[in-house]
Each structure stands twice: as C-alpha cells, then as structure tokens.
Amino acid sequence: NPRVALMLTRMPHPYGETDAQRFLDQTARRSDGCIYAVTLAANGRFIGCAGLEPAEGGALEIGYWFGQPYWGKGYATETAHALVDAAFRGTAVDRLEAACRVTNSASRRVLHKCGFQFQGPGMVQSLAVGSSVSVEWYRLDRRNWMSLKSWGGQR
C-alpha cells in the first residue's frame, strides 16, 4: 500500500517479494535490536511490524507500521506502549528516540500518548519517495518514563 510506504523511510514502494526476502534475511542476521510481527490476539492475523533498533549515543529508536485497515483502532498506541515498557524494563538504555513524517499526525499522537517530547525537525532519506523527506524527532528518557508511570497516567 503506497499510503503505508510513504509514511516510512525504510520501506520501498512497490514492495516486492525480493524486498520481503531482503528484510527477513537482514532481520535474521541482526544481533542487536528487535523486530516484532504484530498480530491480533483474537485470530493471529498479521497487522504490522514494530521494533527497537540501536541509535546514536546508546539510545534505542522505536518504529512501527500497520496496514491501512488497522489505522485508527489503537493498535499503534498499544504496541508503542509495549515497546517503551520493554525497552526501559528489559535494558539499561536511558533514552528512546523516534521520528515521524511531518505529515503523519496519527503517529505524532501515538508518540505524545507514550510521553515522547518533540526535539526538532529533520530530513531523512525515504526509499519509497526516493529523496529526503521532512520528519520530526522525538525523545523519551527513562526518568520521564518513570515519572509518567508513577503518576498513573501511562500504562
């Protein structure tokens, strides 16, 4: 779906079998970070991907995408909360980072719901677009996450 690929930087469009095999091969060889297939508990249907990857300065970068039929149903927020909790509970990392396309207001809302704070604008190369695109960078540090947890405002 071009609407999905255009919101991402690392997914080409069109996305063929060769692209899928390359993604699986790269994922299998990785020794750092983690990538998850996101499925529905009720029937096991695949609805998207999410993951944590190493970023500069010892941080982890959170990322996610979902098929268009699953947009606006809370799956991205639930998944992002789970990734944030896994990162801060399961590693010693002090900071998470995320970027979203300037045009992706839904992803921006997900990041805000998880406690991420705006850090500034930037440009990132997009495989689907074939050039650089405008993004917004966000950050969540462990201390803020712990405060949010203690207030009970976050999962």
mmCIF file of N, CA, C and O in Angstrom, residues 33-94:
data_model
loop_
_atom_site.group_PDB
_atom_site.id
_atom_site.type_symbol
_atom_site.label_atom_id
_atom_site.label_comp_id
_atom_site.label_asym_id
_atom_site.label_seq_id
_atom_site.Cartn_x
_atom_site.Cartn_y
_atom_site.Cartn_z
ATOM 1 N N GLY A 33 19.010 -5.009 18.731
ATOM 2 C CA GLY A 33 17.648 -4.575 18.475
ATOM 3 C C GLY A 33 16.689 -5.751 18.393
ATOM 4 O O GLY A 33 17.048 -6.902 18.633
ATOM 5 N N CYS A 34 15.457 -5.446 18.077
ATOM 6 C CA CYS A 34 14.439 -6.482 17.942
ATOM 7 C C CYS A 34 13.337 -5.979 17.019
ATOM 8 O O CYS A 34 13.026 -4.797 16.998
ATOM 9 N N ILE A 35 12.794 -6.880 16.244
ATOM 10 C CA ILE A 35 11.685 -6.555 15.351
ATOM 11 C C ILE A 35 10.592 -7.583 15.597
ATOM 12 O O ILE A 35 10.858 -8.783 15.660
ATOM 13 N N TYR A 36 9.372 -7.096 15.749
ATOM 14 C CA TYR A 36 8.239 -7.959 16.044
ATOM 15 C C TYR A 36 7.201 -7.895 14.928
ATOM 16 O O TYR A 36 6.921 -6.821 14.400
ATOM 17 N N ALA A 37 6.620 -9.026 14.629
ATOM 18 C CA ALA A 37 5.410 -9.063 13.811
ATOM 19 C C ALA A 37 4.260 -8.807 14.772
ATOM 20 O O ALA A 37 4.152 -9.458 15.810
ATOM 21 N N VAL A 38 3.405 -7.860 14.466
ATOM 22 C CA VAL A 38 2.269 -7.540 15.323
ATOM 23 C C VAL A 38 1.051 -8.267 14.771
ATOM 24 O O VAL A 38 0.731 -8.150 13.582
ATOM 25 N N THR A 39 0.416 -9.041 15.632
ATOM 26 C CA THR A 39 -0.755 -9.820 15.229
ATOM 27 C C THR A 39 -1.919 -9.556 16.180
ATOM 28 O O THR A 39 -1.721 -9.116 17.314
ATOM 29 N N LEU A 40 -3.097 -9.845 15.719
ATOM 30 C CA LEU A 40 -4.283 -9.723 16.565
ATOM 31 C C LEU A 40 -4.394 -10.950 17.461
ATOM 32 O O LEU A 40 -4.243 -12.078 16.986
ATOM 33 N N ALA A 41 -4.657 -10.731 18.734
ATOM 34 C CA ALA A 41 -4.769 -11.840 19.684
ATOM 35 C C ALA A 41 -5.938 -12.756 19.329
ATOM 36 O O ALA A 41 -5.851 -13.972 19.500
ATOM 37 N N ALA A 42 -7.012 -12.184 18.826
ATOM 38 C CA ALA A 42 -8.226 -12.967 18.566
ATOM 39 C C ALA A 42 -8.034 -14.031 17.491
ATOM 40 O O ALA A 42 -8.560 -15.137 17.608
ATOM 41 N N ASN A 43 -7.268 -13.703 16.433
ATOM 42 C CA ASN A 43 -7.180 -14.654 15.324
ATOM 43 C C ASN A 43 -5.768 -14.827 14.750
ATOM 44 O O ASN A 43 -5.584 -15.559 13.786
ATOM 45 N N GLY A 44 -4.783 -14.143 15.326
ATOM 46 C CA GLY A 44 -3.410 -14.278 14.856
ATOM 47 C C GLY A 44 -3.116 -13.562 13.549
ATOM 48 O O GLY A 44 -2.038 -13.703 12.984
ATOM 49 N N ARG A 45 -4.045 -12.762 13.053
ATOM 50 C CA ARG A 45 -3.864 -12.042 11.783
ATOM 51 C C ARG A 45 -2.721 -11.035 11.916
ATOM 52 O O ARG A 45 -2.663 -10.249 12.841
ATOM 53 N N PHE A 46 -1.814 -11.063 10.949
ATOM 54 C CA PHE A 46 -0.705 -10.110 10.884
ATOM 55 C C PHE A 46 -1.241 -8.735 10.515
ATOM 56 O O PHE A 46 -1.975 -8.600 9.539
ATOM 57 N N ILE A 47 -0.888 -7.710 11.323
ATOM 58 C CA ILE A 47 -1.396 -6.363 11.043
ATOM 59 C C ILE A 47 -0.287 -5.323 10.882
ATOM 60 O O ILE A 47 -0.560 -4.203 10.469
ATOM 61 N N GLY A 48 0.956 -5.675 11.218
ATOM 62 C CA GLY A 48 2.037 -4.711 11.080
ATOM 63 C C GLY A 48 3.322 -5.192 11.717
ATOM 64 O O GLY A 48 3.444 -6.350 12.110
ATOM 65 N N CYS A 49 4.276 -4.279 11.813
ATOM 66 C CA CYS A 49 5.584 -4.564 12.417
ATOM 67 C C CYS A 49 5.948 -3.456 13.385
ATOM 68 O O CYS A 49 5.512 -2.314 13.230
ATOM 69 N N ALA A 50 6.772 -3.793 14.354
ATOM 70 C CA ALA A 50 7.267 -2.811 15.311
ATOM 71 C C ALA A 50 8.633 -3.272 15.794
ATOM 72 O O ALA A 50 8.936 -4.469 15.764
ATOM 73 N N GLY A 51 9.444 -2.327 16.236
ATOM 74 C CA GLY A 51 10.752 -2.734 16.710
ATOM 75 C C GLY A 51 11.515 -1.642 17.419
ATOM 76 O O GLY A 51 11.097 -0.480 17.484
ATOM 77 N N LEU A 52 12.638 -2.067 17.970
ATOM 78 C CA LEU A 52 13.601 -1.197 18.630
ATOM 79 C C LEU A 52 14.946 -1.457 17.980
ATOM 80 O O LEU A 52 15.359 -2.613 17.854
ATOM 81 N N GLU A 53 15.621 -0.379 17.571
ATOM 82 C CA GLU A 53 16.920 -0.519 16.938
ATOM 83 C C GLU A 53 17.910 0.430 17.580
ATOM 84 O O GLU A 53 17.520 1.510 18.040
ATOM 85 N N PRO A 54 19.190 0.057 17.619
ATOM 86 C CA PRO A 54 20.194 0.946 18.201
ATOM 87 C C PRO A 54 20.241 2.293 17.474
ATOM 88 O O PRO A 54 20.109 2.357 16.253
ATOM 89 N N ALA A 55 20.415 3.357 18.251
ATOM 90 C CA ALA A 55 20.541 4.708 17.711
ATOM 91 C C ALA A 55 21.814 5.335 18.278
ATOM 92 O O ALA A 55 22.482 4.729 19.129
ATOM 93 N N GLU A 56 22.122 6.526 17.841
ATOM 94 C CA GLU A 56 23.336 7.195 18.296
ATOM 95 C C GLU A 56 23.323 7.419 19.799
ATOM 96 O O GLU A 56 22.278 7.601 20.404
ATOM 97 N N GLY A 57 24.504 7.406 20.392
ATOM 98 C CA GLY A 57 24.649 7.728 21.805
ATOM 99 C C GLY A 57 24.091 6.698 22.756
ATOM 100 O O GLY A 57 23.758 7.028 23.885
ATOM 101 N N GLY A 58 23.951 5.456 22.321
ATOM 102 C CA GLY A 58 23.460 4.403 23.205
ATOM 103 C C GLY A 58 21.954 4.376 23.367
ATOM 104 O O GLY A 58 21.435 3.636 24.204
ATOM 105 N N ALA A 59 21.239 5.153 22.597
ATOM 106 C CA ALA A 59 19.772 5.160 22.665
ATOM 107 C C ALA A 59 19.217 4.027 21.808
ATOM 108 O O ALA A 59 19.941 3.372 21.057
ATOM 109 N N LEU A 60 17.928 3.804 21.935
ATOM 110 C CA LEU A 60 17.204 2.911 21.044
ATOM 111 C C LEU A 60 16.184 3.739 20.284
ATOM 112 O O LEU A 60 15.597 4.676 20.834
ATOM 113 N N GLU A 61 15.976 3.386 19.017
ATOM 114 C CA GLU A 61 14.943 4.055 18.220
ATOM 115 C C GLU A 61 13.750 3.124 18.082
ATOM 116 O O GLU A 61 13.898 1.955 17.746
ATOM 117 N N ILE A 62 12.574 3.651 18.365
ATOM 118 C CA ILE A 62 11.336 2.894 18.261
ATOM 119 C C ILE A 62 10.721 3.163 16.883
ATOM 120 O O ILE A 62 10.778 4.281 16.378
ATOM 121 N N GLY A 63 10.170 2.125 16.288
ATOM 122 C CA GLY A 63 9.497 2.281 14.999
ATOM 123 C C GLY A 63 8.351 1.299 14.875
ATOM 124 O O GLY A 63 8.342 0.253 15.535
ATOM 125 N N TYR A 64 7.381 1.629 14.047
ATOM 126 C CA TYR A 64 6.217 0.765 13.871
ATOM 127 C C TYR A 64 5.503 1.149 12.586
ATOM 128 O O TYR A 64 5.627 2.273 12.094
ATOM 129 N N TRP A 65 4.781 0.201 12.030
ATOM 130 C CA TRP A 65 3.858 0.465 10.914
ATOM 131 C C TRP A 65 2.740 -0.558 10.972
ATOM 132 O O TRP A 65 2.911 -1.665 11.492
ATOM 133 N N PHE A 66 1.582 -0.163 10.454
ATOM 134 C CA PHE A 66 0.408 -1.035 10.430
ATOM 135 C C PHE A 66 -0.274 -0.915 9.079
ATOM 136 O O PHE A 66 -0.255 0.144 8.459
ATOM 137 N N GLY A 67 -0.894 -1.999 8.655
ATOM 138 C CA GLY A 67 -1.674 -1.967 7.424
ATOM 139 C C GLY A 67 -2.816 -0.977 7.556
ATOM 140 O O GLY A 67 -3.379 -0.794 8.643
ATOM 141 N N GLN A 68 -3.173 -0.344 6.470
ATOM 142 C CA GLN A 68 -4.193 0.702 6.490
ATOM 143 C C GLN A 68 -5.526 0.267 7.108
ATOM 144 O O GLN A 68 -6.151 1.062 7.816
ATOM 145 N N PRO A 69 -5.993 -0.977 6.922
ATOM 146 C CA PRO A 69 -7.259 -1.352 7.562
ATOM 147 C C PRO A 69 -7.203 -1.307 9.097
ATOM 148 O O PRO A 69 -8.245 -1.322 9.747
ATOM 149 N N TYR A 70 -6.001 -1.222 9.669
ATOM 150 C CA TYR A 70 -5.846 -1.243 11.128
ATOM 151 C C TYR A 70 -5.510 0.122 11.704
ATOM 152 O O TYR A 70 -5.252 0.247 12.895
ATOM 153 N N TRP A 71 -5.534 1.155 10.885
ATOM 154 C CA TRP A 71 -5.287 2.513 11.354
ATOM 155 C C TRP A 71 -6.463 2.996 12.188
ATOM 156 O O TRP A 71 -7.618 2.650 11.935
ATOM 157 N N GLY A 72 -6.176 3.807 13.194
ATOM 158 C CA GLY A 72 -7.209 4.450 13.992
ATOM 159 C C GLY A 72 -7.930 3.536 14.959
ATOM 160 O O GLY A 72 -8.989 3.888 15.466
ATOM 161 N N LYS A 73 -7.370 2.374 15.245
ATOM 162 C CA LYS A 73 -8.023 1.413 16.137
ATOM 163 C C LYS A 73 -7.279 1.233 17.465
ATOM 164 O O LYS A 73 -7.626 0.383 18.269
ATOM 165 N N GLY A 74 -6.206 2.019 17.675
ATOM 166 C CA GLY A 74 -5.456 1.949 18.928
ATOM 167 C C GLY A 74 -4.319 0.945 18.927
ATOM 168 O O GLY A 74 -3.596 0.835 19.920
ATOM 169 N N TYR A 75 -4.131 0.205 17.835
ATOM 170 C CA TYR A 75 -3.076 -0.810 17.809
ATOM 171 C C TYR A 75 -1.681 -0.197 17.886
ATOM 172 O O TYR A 75 -0.790 -0.738 18.545
ATOM 173 N N ALA A 76 -1.462 0.933 17.224
ATOM 174 C CA ALA A 76 -0.145 1.569 17.256
ATOM 175 C C ALA A 76 0.175 2.067 18.657
ATOM 176 O O ALA A 76 1.299 1.886 19.145
ATOM 177 N N THR A 77 -0.788 2.666 19.321
ATOM 178 C CA THR A 77 -0.563 3.157 20.684
ATOM 179 C C THR A 77 -0.265 1.998 21.630
ATOM 180 O O THR A 77 0.682 2.050 22.422
ATOM 181 N N GLU A 78 -1.047 0.942 21.551
ATOM 182 C CA GLU A 78 -0.827 -0.228 22.408
ATOM 183 C C GLU A 78 0.547 -0.833 22.156
ATOM 184 O O GLU A 78 1.276 -1.184 23.098
ATOM 185 N N THR A 79 0.915 -0.946 20.900
ATOM 186 C CA THR A 79 2.217 -1.524 20.545
ATOM 187 C C THR A 79 3.357 -0.626 20.998
ATOM 188 O O THR A 79 4.358 -1.110 21.550
ATOM 189 N N ALA A 80 3.230 0.678 20.779
ATOM 190 C CA ALA A 80 4.286 1.608 21.189
ATOM 191 C C ALA A 80 4.473 1.592 22.702
ATOM 192 O O ALA A 80 5.610 1.593 23.196
ATOM 193 N N HIS A 81 3.371 1.561 23.446
ATOM 194 C CA HIS A 81 3.480 1.456 24.913
ATOM 195 C C HIS A 81 4.249 0.189 25.299
ATOM 196 O O HIS A 81 5.115 0.221 26.178
ATOM 197 N N ALA A 82 3.932 -0.920 24.650
ATOM 198 C CA ALA A 82 4.618 -2.189 24.966
ATOM 199 C C ALA A 82 6.100 -2.106 24.638
ATOM 200 O O ALA A 82 6.937 -2.603 25.408
ATOM 201 N N LEU A 83 6.462 -1.489 23.523
ATOM 202 C CA LEU A 83 7.880 -1.341 23.165
ATOM 203 C C LEU A 83 8.611 -0.459 24.160
ATOM 204 O O LEU A 83 9.744 -0.768 24.568
ATOM 205 N N VAL A 84 8.007 0.647 24.553
ATOM 206 C CA VAL A 84 8.627 1.554 25.526
ATOM 207 C C VAL A 84 8.857 0.813 26.842
ATOM 208 O O VAL A 84 9.949 0.866 27.410
ATOM 209 N N ASP A 85 7.826 0.134 27.328
ATOM 210 C CA ASP A 85 7.963 -0.613 28.581
ATOM 211 C C ASP A 85 9.033 -1.693 28.468
ATOM 212 O O ASP A 85 9.846 -1.863 29.381
ATOM 213 N N ALA A 86 9.066 -2.409 27.362
ATOM 214 C CA ALA A 86 10.078 -3.462 27.172
ATOM 215 C C ALA A 86 11.478 -2.871 27.156
ATOM 216 O O ALA A 86 12.408 -3.436 27.751
ATOM 217 N N ALA A 87 11.639 -1.740 26.491
ATOM 218 C CA ALA A 87 12.965 -1.112 26.411
ATOM 219 C C ALA A 87 13.450 -0.674 27.778
ATOM 220 O O ALA A 87 14.598 -0.957 28.158
ATOM 221 N N PHE A 88 12.601 -0.004 28.547
ATOM 222 C CA PHE A 88 13.041 0.517 29.832
ATOM 223 C C PHE A 88 13.060 -0.541 30.940
ATOM 224 O O PHE A 88 13.838 -0.442 31.876
ATOM 225 N N ARG A 89 12.234 -1.562 30.834
ATOM 226 C CA ARG A 89 12.247 -2.632 31.833
ATOM 227 C C ARG A 89 13.290 -3.700 31.526
ATOM 228 O O ARG A 89 13.806 -4.342 32.432
ATOM 229 N N GLY A 90 13.579 -3.907 30.245
ATOM 230 C CA GLY A 90 14.448 -5.018 29.863
ATOM 231 C C GLY A 90 15.864 -4.647 29.476
ATOM 232 O O GLY A 90 16.667 -5.530 29.200
ATOM 233 N N THR A 91 16.178 -3.354 29.429
ATOM 234 C CA THR A 91 17.533 -2.925 29.076
ATOM 235 C C THR A 91 17.957 -1.804 30.014
ATOM 236 O O THR A 91 17.144 -1.263 30.774
ATOM 237 N N ALA A 92 19.210 -1.433 29.925
ATOM 238 C CA ALA A 92 19.744 -0.327 30.725
ATOM 239 C C ALA A 92 19.719 0.988 29.951
ATOM 240 O O ALA A 92 20.245 1.997 30.420
ATOM 241 N N VAL A 93 19.095 1.016 28.785
ATOM 242 C CA VAL A 93 19.063 2.218 27.961
ATOM 243 C C VAL A 93 18.404 3.366 28.736
ATOM 244 O O VAL A 93 17.458 3.144 29.497
ATOM 245 N N ASP A 94 18.939 4.568 28.572
ATOM 246 C CA ASP A 94 18.389 5.733 29.263
ATOM 247 C C ASP A 94 17.490 6.596 28.391
ATOM 248 O O ASP A 94 16.830 7.495 28.884
#
